[in-house]
Coordinates of C-alpha atoms and ligand atoms in Angstrom, one line a residue:
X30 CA 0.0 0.0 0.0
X31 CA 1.3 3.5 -0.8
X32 CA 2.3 5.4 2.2
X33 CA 4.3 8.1 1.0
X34 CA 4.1 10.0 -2.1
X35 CA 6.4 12.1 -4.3
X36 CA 4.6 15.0 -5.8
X37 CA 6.6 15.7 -8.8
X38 CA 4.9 19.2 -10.1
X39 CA 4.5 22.7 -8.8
X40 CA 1.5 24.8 -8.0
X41 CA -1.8 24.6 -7.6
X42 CA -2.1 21.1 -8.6
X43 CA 0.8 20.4 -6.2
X44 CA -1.2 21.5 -3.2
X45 CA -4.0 19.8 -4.7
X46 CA -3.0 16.4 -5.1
X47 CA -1.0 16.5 -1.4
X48 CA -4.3 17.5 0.0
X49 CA -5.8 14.4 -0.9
X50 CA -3.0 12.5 0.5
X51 CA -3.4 14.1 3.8
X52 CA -6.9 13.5 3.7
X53 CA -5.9 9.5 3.1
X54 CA -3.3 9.1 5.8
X55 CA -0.6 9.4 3.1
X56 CA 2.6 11.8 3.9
X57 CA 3.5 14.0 1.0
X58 CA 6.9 14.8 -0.4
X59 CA 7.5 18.3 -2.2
X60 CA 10.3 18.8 -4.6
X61 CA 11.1 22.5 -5.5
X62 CA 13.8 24.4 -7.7
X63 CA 15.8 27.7 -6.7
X64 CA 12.8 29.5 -7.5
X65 CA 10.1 27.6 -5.6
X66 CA 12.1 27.9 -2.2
X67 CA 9.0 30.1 -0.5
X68 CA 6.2 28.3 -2.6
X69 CA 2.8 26.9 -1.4
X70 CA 3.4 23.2 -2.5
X71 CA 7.1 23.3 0.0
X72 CA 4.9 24.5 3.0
X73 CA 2.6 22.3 2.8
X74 CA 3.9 19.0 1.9
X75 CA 5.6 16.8 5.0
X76 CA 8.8 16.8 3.6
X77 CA 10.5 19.4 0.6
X78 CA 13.7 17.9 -1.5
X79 CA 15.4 20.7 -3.4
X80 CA 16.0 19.3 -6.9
X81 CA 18.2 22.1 -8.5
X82 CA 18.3 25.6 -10.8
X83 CA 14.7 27.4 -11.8
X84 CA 14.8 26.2 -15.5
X85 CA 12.5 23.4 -15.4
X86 CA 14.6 21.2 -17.6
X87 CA 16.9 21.5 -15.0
X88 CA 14.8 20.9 -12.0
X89 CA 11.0 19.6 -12.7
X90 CA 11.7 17.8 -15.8
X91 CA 15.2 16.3 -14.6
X92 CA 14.5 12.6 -14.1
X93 CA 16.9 11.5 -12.2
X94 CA 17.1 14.6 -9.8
X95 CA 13.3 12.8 -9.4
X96 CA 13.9 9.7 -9.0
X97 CA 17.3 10.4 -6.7
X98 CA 14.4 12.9 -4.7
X99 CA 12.1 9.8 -4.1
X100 CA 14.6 7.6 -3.1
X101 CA 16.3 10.1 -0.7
X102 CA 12.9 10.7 1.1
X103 CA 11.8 6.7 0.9
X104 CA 8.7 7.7 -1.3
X105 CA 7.3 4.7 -3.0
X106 CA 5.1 6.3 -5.4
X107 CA 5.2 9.4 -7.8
X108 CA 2.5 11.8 -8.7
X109 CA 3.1 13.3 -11.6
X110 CA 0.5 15.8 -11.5
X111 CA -0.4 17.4 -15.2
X112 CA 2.6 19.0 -17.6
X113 CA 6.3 18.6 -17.0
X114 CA 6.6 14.5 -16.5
X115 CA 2.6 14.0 -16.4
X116 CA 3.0 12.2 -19.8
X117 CA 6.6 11.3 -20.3
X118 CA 6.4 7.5 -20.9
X119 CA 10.6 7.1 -20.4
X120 CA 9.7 8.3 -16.7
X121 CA 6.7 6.3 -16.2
X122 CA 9.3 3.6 -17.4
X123 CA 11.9 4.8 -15.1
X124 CA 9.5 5.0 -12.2
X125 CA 8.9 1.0 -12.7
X126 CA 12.4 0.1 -12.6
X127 CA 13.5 1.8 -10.0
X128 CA 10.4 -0.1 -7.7
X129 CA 8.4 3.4 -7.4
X130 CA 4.6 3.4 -8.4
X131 CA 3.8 5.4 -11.3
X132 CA 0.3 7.1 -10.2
X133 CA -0.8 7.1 -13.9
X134 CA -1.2 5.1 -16.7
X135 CA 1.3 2.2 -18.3
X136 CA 4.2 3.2 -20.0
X137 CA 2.5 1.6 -23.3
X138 CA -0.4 3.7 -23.2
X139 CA 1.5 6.9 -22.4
X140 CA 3.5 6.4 -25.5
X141 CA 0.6 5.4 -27.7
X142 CA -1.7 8.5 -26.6
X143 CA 0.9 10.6 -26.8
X144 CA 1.2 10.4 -30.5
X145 CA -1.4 12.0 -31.9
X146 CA -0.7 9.8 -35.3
X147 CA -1.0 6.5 -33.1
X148 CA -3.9 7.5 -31.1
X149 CA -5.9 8.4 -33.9
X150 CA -4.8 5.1 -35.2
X151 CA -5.6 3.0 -31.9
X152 CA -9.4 4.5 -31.2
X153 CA -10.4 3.9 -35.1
X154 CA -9.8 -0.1 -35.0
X155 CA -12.2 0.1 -31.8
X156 CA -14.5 1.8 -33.7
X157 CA -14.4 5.3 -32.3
X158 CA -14.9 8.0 -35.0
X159 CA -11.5 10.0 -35.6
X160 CA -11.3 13.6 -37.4
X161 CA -11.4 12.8 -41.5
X162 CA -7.7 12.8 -42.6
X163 CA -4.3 11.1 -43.0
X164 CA -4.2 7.8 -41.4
X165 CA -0.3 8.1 -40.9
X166 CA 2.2 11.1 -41.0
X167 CA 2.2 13.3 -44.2
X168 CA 5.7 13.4 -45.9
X169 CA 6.1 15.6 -48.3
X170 CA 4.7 18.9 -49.7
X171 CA 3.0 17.8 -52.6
X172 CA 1.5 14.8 -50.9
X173 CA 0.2 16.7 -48.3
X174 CA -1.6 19.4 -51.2
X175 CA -2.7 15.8 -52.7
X176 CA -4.3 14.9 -49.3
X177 CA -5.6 18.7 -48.5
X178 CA -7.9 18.6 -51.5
X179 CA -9.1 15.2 -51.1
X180 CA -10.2 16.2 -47.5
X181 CA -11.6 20.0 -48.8
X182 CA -10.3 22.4 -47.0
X183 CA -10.0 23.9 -44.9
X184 CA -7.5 21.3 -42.8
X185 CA -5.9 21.4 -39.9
X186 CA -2.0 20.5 -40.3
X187 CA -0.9 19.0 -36.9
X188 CA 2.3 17.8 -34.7
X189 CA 1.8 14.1 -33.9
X190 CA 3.7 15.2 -30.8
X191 CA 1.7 18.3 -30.4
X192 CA 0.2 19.3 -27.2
X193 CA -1.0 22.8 -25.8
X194 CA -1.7 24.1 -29.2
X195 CA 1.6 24.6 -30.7
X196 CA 2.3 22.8 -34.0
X197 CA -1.1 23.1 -35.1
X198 CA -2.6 25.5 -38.1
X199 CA -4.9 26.1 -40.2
X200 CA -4.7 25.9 -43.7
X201 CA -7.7 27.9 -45.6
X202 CA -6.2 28.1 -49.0
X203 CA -4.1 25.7 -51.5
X204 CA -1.2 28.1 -51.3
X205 CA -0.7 27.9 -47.8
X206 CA -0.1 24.9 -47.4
X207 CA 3.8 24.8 -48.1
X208 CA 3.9 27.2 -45.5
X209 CA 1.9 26.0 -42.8
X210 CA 4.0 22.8 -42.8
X211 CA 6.8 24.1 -42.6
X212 CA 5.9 26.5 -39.6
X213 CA 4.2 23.4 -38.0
X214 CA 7.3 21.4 -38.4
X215 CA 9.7 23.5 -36.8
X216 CA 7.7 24.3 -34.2
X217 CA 7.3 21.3 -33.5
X218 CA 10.3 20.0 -33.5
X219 CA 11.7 23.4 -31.4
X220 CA 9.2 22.0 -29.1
X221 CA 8.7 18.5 -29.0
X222 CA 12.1 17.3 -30.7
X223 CA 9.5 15.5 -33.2
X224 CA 8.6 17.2 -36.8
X225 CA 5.8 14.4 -37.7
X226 CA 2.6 16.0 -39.0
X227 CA -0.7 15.1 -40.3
X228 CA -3.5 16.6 -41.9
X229 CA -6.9 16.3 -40.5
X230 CA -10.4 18.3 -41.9
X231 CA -11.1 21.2 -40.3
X232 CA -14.5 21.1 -38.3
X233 CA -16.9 24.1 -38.6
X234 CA -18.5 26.0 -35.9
X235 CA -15.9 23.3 -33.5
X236 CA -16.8 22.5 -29.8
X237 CA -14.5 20.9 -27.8
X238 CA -16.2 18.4 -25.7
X239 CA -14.0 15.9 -23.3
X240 CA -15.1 12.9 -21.1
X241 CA -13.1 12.0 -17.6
X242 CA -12.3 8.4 -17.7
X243 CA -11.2 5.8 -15.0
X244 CA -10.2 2.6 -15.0
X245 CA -9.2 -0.2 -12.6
X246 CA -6.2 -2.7 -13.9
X247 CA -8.5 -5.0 -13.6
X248 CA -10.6 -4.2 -16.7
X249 CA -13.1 -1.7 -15.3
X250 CA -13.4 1.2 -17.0
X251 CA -16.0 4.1 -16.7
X252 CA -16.8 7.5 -17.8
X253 CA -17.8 10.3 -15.2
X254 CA -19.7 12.7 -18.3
X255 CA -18.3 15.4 -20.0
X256 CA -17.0 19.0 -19.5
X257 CA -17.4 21.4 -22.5
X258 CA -14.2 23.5 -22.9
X259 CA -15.4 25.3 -26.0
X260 CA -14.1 29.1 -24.5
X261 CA -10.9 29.2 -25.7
X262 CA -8.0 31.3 -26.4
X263 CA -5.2 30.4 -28.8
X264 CA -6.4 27.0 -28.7
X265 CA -6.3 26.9 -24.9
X266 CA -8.8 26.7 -22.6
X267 CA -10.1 29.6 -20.5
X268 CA -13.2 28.4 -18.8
X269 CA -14.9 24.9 -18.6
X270 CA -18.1 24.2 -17.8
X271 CA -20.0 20.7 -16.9
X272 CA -22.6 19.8 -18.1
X273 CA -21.9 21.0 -22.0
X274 CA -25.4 23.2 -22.5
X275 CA -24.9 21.5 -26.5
X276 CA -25.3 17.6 -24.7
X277 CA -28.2 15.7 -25.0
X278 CA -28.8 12.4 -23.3
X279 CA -28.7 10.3 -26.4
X280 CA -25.2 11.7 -27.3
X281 CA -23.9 12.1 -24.0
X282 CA -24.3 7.8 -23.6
X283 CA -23.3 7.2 -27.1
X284 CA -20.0 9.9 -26.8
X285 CA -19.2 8.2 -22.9
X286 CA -19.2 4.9 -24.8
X287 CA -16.8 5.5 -27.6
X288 CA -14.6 7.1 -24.9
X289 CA -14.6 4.4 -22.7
X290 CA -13.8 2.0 -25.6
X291 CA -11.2 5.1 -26.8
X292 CA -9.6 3.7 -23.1
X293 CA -10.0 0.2 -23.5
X294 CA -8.5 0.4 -27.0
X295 CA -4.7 0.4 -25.1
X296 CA -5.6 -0.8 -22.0
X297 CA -5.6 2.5 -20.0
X298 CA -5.9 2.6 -16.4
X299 CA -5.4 5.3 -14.4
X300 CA -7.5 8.9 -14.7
X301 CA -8.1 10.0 -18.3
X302 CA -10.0 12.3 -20.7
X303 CA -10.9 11.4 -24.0
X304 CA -11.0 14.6 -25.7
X305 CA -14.0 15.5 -28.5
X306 CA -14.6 17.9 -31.5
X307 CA -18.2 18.5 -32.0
X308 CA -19.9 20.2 -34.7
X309 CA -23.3 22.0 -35.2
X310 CA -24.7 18.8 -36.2
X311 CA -23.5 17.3 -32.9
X312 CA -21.2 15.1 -35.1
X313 CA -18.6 13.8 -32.9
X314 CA -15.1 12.9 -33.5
X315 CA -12.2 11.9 -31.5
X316 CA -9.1 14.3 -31.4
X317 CA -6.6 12.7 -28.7
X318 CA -6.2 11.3 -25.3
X319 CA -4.5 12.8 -22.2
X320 CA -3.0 10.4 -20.0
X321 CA -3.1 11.8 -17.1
X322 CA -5.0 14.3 -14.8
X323 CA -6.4 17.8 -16.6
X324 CA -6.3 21.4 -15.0
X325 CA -10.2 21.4 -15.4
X326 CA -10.8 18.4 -13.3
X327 CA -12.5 20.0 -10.5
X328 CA -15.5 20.5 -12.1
X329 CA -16.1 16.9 -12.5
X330 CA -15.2 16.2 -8.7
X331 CA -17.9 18.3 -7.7
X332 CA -20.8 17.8 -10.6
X333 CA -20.3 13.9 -9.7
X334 CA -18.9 14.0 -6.2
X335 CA -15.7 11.9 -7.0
X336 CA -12.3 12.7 -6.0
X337 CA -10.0 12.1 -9.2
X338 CA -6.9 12.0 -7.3
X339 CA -8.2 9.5 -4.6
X340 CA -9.3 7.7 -7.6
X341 CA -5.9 7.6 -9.1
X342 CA -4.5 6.8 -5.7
X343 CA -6.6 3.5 -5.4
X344 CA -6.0 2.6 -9.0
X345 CA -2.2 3.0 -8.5
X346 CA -2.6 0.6 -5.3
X347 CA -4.3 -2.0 -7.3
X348 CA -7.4 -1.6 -6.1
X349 CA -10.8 -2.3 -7.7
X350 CA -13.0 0.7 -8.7
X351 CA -15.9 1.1 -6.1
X352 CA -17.8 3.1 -8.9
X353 CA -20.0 1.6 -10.8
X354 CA -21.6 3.4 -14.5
X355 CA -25.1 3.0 -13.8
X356 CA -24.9 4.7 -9.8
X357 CA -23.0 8.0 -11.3
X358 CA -25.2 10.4 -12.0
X359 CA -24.6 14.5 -12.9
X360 CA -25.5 16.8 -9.5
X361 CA -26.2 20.5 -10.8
X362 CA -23.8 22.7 -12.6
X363 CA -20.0 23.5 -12.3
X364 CA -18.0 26.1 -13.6
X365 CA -14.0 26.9 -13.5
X366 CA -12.1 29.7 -14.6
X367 CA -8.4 29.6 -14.7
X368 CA -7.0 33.0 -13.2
X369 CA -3.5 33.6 -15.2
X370 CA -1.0 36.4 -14.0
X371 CA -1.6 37.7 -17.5
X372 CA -2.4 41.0 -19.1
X373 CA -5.7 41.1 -21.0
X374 CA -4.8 44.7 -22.6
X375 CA -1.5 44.2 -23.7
X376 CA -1.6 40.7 -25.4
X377 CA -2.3 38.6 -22.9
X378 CA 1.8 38.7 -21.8
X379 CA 2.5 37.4 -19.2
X380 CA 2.5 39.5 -15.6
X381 CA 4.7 37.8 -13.1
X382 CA 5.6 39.8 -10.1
X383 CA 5.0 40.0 -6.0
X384 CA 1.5 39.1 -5.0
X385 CA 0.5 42.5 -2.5
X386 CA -2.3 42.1 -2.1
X387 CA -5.2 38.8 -2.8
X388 CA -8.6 38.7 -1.1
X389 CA -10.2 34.6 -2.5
X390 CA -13.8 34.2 -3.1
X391 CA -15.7 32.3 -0.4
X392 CA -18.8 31.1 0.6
X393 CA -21.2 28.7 -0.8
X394 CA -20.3 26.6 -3.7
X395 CA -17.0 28.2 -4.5
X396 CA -14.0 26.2 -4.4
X397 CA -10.7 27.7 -5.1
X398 CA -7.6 25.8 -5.7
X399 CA -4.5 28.6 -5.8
X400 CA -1.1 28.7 -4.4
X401 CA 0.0 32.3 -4.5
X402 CA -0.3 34.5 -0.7
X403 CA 0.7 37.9 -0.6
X404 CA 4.0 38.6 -0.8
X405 CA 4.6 35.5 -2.8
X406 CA 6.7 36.8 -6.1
X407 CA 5.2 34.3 -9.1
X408 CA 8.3 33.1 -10.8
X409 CA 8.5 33.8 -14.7
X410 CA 10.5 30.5 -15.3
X411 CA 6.7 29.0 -15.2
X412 CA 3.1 28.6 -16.7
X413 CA 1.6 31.6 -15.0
X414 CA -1.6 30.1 -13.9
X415 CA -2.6 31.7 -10.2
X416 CA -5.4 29.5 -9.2
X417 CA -8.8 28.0 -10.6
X418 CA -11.6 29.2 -9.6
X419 CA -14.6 26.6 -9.6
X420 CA -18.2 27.4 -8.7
X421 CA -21.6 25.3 -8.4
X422 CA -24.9 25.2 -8.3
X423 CA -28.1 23.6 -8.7
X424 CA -28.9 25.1 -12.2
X425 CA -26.3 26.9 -15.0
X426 CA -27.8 30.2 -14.4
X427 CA -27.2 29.9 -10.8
X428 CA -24.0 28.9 -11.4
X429 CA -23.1 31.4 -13.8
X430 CA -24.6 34.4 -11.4
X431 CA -22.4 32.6 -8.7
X432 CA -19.0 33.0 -10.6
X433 CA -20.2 36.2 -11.2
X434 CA -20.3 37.0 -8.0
X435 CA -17.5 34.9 -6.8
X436 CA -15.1 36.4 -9.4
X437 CA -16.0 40.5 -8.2
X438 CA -15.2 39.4 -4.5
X439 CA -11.4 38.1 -5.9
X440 CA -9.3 40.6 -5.4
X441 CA -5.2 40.4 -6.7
X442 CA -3.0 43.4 -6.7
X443 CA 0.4 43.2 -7.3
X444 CA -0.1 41.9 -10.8
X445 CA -2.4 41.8 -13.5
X446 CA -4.8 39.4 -13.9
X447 CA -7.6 37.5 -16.2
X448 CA -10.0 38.4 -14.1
X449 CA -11.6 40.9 -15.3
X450 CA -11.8 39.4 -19.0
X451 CA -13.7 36.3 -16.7
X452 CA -16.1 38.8 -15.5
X453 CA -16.8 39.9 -19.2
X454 CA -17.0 36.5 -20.2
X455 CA -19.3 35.3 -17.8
X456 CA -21.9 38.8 -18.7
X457 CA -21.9 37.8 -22.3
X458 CA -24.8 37.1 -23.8
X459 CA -23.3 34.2 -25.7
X460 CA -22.2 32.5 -22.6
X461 CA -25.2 33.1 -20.9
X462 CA -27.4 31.4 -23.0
X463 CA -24.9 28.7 -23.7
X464 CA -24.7 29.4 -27.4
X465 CA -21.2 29.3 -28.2
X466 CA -18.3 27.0 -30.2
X467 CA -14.7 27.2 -29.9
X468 CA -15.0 30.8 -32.1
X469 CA -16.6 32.8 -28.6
X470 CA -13.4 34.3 -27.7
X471 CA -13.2 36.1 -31.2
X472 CA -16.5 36.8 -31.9
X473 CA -17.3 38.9 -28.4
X474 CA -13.8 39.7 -28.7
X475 CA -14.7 43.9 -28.5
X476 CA -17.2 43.0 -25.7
X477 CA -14.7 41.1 -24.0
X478 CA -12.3 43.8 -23.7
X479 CA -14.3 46.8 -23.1
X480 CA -14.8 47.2 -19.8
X481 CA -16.7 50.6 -20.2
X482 CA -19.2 49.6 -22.5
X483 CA -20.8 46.7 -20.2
X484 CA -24.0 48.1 -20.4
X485 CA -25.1 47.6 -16.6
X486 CA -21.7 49.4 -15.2
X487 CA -20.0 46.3 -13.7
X488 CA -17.6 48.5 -11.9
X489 CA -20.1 49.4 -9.7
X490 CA -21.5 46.2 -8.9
X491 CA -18.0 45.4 -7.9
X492 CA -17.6 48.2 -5.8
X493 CA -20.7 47.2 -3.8
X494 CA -20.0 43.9 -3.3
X495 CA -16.6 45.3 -1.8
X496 CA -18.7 47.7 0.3
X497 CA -21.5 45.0 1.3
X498 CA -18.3 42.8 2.4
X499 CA -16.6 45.6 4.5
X500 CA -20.4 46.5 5.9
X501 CA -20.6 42.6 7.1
X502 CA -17.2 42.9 8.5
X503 CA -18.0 45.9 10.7
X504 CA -21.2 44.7 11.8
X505 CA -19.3 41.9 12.9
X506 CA -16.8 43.7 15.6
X507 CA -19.8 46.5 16.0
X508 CA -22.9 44.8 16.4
X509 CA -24.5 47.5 17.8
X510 CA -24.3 49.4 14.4
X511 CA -27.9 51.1 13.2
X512 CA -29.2 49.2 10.9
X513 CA -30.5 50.1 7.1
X514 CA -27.2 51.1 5.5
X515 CA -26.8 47.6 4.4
X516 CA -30.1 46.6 3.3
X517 CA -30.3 49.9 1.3
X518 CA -26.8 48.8 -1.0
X519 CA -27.8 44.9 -1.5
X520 CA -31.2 46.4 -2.7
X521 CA -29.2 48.7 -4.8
X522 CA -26.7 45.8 -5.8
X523 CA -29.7 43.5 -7.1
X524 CA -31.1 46.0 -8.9
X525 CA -28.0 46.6 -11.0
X526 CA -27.5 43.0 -11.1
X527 CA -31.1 42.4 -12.4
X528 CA -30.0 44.7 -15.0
X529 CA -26.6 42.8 -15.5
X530 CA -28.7 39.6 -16.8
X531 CA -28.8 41.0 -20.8
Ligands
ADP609 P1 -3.3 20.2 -28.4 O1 -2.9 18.8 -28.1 O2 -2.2 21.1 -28.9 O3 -4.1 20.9 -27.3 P2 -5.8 19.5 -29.8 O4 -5.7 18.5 -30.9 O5 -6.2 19.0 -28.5 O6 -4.3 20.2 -29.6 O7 -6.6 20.7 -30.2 C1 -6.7 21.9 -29.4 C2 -7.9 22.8 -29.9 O8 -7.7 23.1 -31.3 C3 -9.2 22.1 -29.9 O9 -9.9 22.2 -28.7 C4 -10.0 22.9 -31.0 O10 -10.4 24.1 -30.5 C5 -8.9 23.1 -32.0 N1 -8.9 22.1 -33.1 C6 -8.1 21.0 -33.1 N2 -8.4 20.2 -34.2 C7 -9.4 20.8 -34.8 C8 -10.1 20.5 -36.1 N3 -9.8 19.4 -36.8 N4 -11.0 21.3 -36.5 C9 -11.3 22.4 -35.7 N5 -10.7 22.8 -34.6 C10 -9.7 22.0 -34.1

């Protein structure tokens, strides 16, 4: 039975994962590089290994520092968390050797799911529709102009390696093509030290639908639903929702089936999404598997009241899955946005710096998984996600008037933030009434950004619910303060809300 566990990861998912071990009886073990020294994940584990210089290549992605880490503190399993080593198959390999449990997947399906070629390949023969396009990699120019038109374009042109958008574009017209493989290759192999590409159509009006997956090693394999992760930027995600407002019951059985068999087709065990394109016609097609945990996995937890890394801790350990199919069920609405130390009005670059000043969301349904405190500086060696914010409730609406509310009490100075670019998102018509693809980001892009044209003057709002919190505060040390100042500004603050819903 693990009894000890090697967090291998940074973070908010660091902190995460060690608070499920603490809740299991299971010490955790932090590693950290020079520039984690005063970070979150080191106060919090039992024990914090220093595993060498910021760059991560040097620290979080060094193997052997890892493994030497692990042995040092008499870990005997390894939680990869997501990124860095989440879906290296040579360390999941490594892991085995050495007699450490790899809390993830075999080294086989790692390797098999991490090509997108092979993936695409794997799913197919179980039947699982793939994207229309080249059933191995594309080698030359004019083949892949041969293969473009066959398809009808437009095509995507995609790394096999590829992961978190880069190697990826789109190709609308025949002349671009040259180009486009050339800029995919490179960046590709810059990136991923692997220049195989592919060719796949390019779906209209695309949502990007995923399924969570678990299995057992002993051939048990479910799906807890989906989450939709259609707002994105650049390809990435920026807010996830579960359930998808496009599901219907039919599809939602018939997609969690092909996933599961997606997992079966190499044997996966271990926490995993099966990732989806869906277009208007709510055809469905499979685009690639992660092996391993995703940022957005919260909102799954709480729609369907599972821990995934409990789940993943049990699975390592051999256990059999308690879960059944038929006894999971979808529990009211979730929401998560992902709160980057970014800047919205200058390109989205990113803002590291001190942390002076963070007041979180609380109160009902709000979870927040974060890492930064004040005076923490956010290092720019890393991804600069601060925290996910996750709300729920019994309905969408509900849910979506919560994160509302949720995201004007979060308060981060110090930096700048995604937040309020969240706010606008979550007062957009489109997102309010659930009508949107993978396109929402540029077409509400003006909205978005323009703060001072939100019709219902959002600043104020927020200003109000920062007043209504410091009235609540004083009432608390003064209860003897005259009443009505209070009830006059929440009548004022649903008013202006009222007006708020478009
Ligand atoms: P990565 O592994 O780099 O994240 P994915 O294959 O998962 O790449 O795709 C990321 C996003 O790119 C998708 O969520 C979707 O928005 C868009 N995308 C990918 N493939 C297609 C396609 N064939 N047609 C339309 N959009 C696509």
């Amino acid at each position: 039975m693990i009894e000890k566990i090697l967090v291998a990861n940074r973070g908010e998912i660091a902190v995460r994962v060690m608070r499920s071990c603490r809740e299991m009886g299971i010490y955790s073990v932090a590693v950290y590089s020079d520039a984690d020294r005063k970070a979150m994940h080191v106060r919090y584990a039992d024990e914090a290994i220093h595993i060498g210089p910021a760059p991560s290549s040097e620290s979080y992605l060094n193997i052997d520092r890892i493994i030497a880490a692990a042995k040092q503190s008499h870990a005997d399993a390894i939680h990869p968390g997501y990124g860095f080593l989440s879906e290296n198959a040579h360390f999941a390999e490594r892991c085995a050797e050495e007699g450490i449990v790899f809390i993830g997947p075999s080294p086989e399906a790692i390797r098999v799911m991490g090509d997108k070629i092979s993936a695409r390949q794997a799913v197919a023969k179980h039947g699982v529709p793939v994207v229309p396009g080249t059933d191995g990699p594309v080698h030359d120019e004019e083949e892949a102009i041969r293969i473009a038109e066959t398809i009808g374009l437009p095509v995507m042109i995609k790394a096999s390696a590829g992961g978190g958008g880069k190697g990826m574009r789109l190709v609308r017209h025949r002349d671009e093509i040259k180009d486009a493989i050339r800029a995919a290759r490179s960046e590709a192999k810059a990136a991923f030290g692997d220049d195989a590409i592919f060719i796949e159509k390019y779906i209209d009006s695309p949502h990007h639908i995923e399924f969570q997956i678990l299995a057992d090693k002993h051939g048990n394999t479910l799906h807890l639903f989906e989450r939709e992760c259609s707002v994105q930027r650049r390809h990435q995600k920026v807010v996830e929702e579960t359930p998808s407002p496009l599901m219907t019951p039919q599809l939602r059985m018939e997609m969690g089936e092909k996933a599961v068999m997606a997992a079966r087709s190499v044997q996966y065990y271990g926490a995993g999404t099966i990732e989806f394109i869906v277009d208007d016609n709510l055809n469905y097609y499979f685009l690639e598997m992660n092996t391993r945990l995703q940022v957005e996995h919260p909102i799954t937890e709480r729609v369907v009241g599972v821990d995934l890394v409990k789940q993943q801790i049990s699975i390592a350990n051999g256990e059999v899955l308690k879960l059944k199919q038929n006894d999971l069920k979808q529990n009211g609405h979730a929401i998560e946005c992902r709160i980057y130390a970014e800047d919205p009005d200058n390109n989205f670059m990113p803002s590291p710096g001190i942390i002076q000043h963070i007041t979180e969301p609380l109160g009902l349904g709000v979870r927040h998984d974060g890492y930064v405190y004040e005076g923490y500086e956010i290092p720019i060696y890393y991804d600069p996600m601060i925290s996910k914010l996750i709300v729920w409730a019994g309905s969408r609406q509900e849910a979506i008037d919560r994160m509302r509310r949720a995201l004007y009490a979060y308060k981060i100075t110090g930096v700048k933030t995604s937040i309020r670019f969240l706010k606008r998102i979550m007062e957009s018509r489109d997102f309010i009434e659930g009508n949107y693809n993978t396109h929402f980001i540029e077409k509400n892009y003006g909205f978005l950004m323009k703060q001072q044209e939100c019709p219902s003057d959002c600043e104020d709002v927020a200003i109000m619910t920062v007043l209504i919190d410091h009235l609540d505060r004083m009432e608390q040390a003064q209860p003897t303060r005259p009443e009505g100042q209070r009830g006059n500004l929440w009548k004022e603050y649903g008013r202006r809300r009222s007006l708020m819903r478009l």
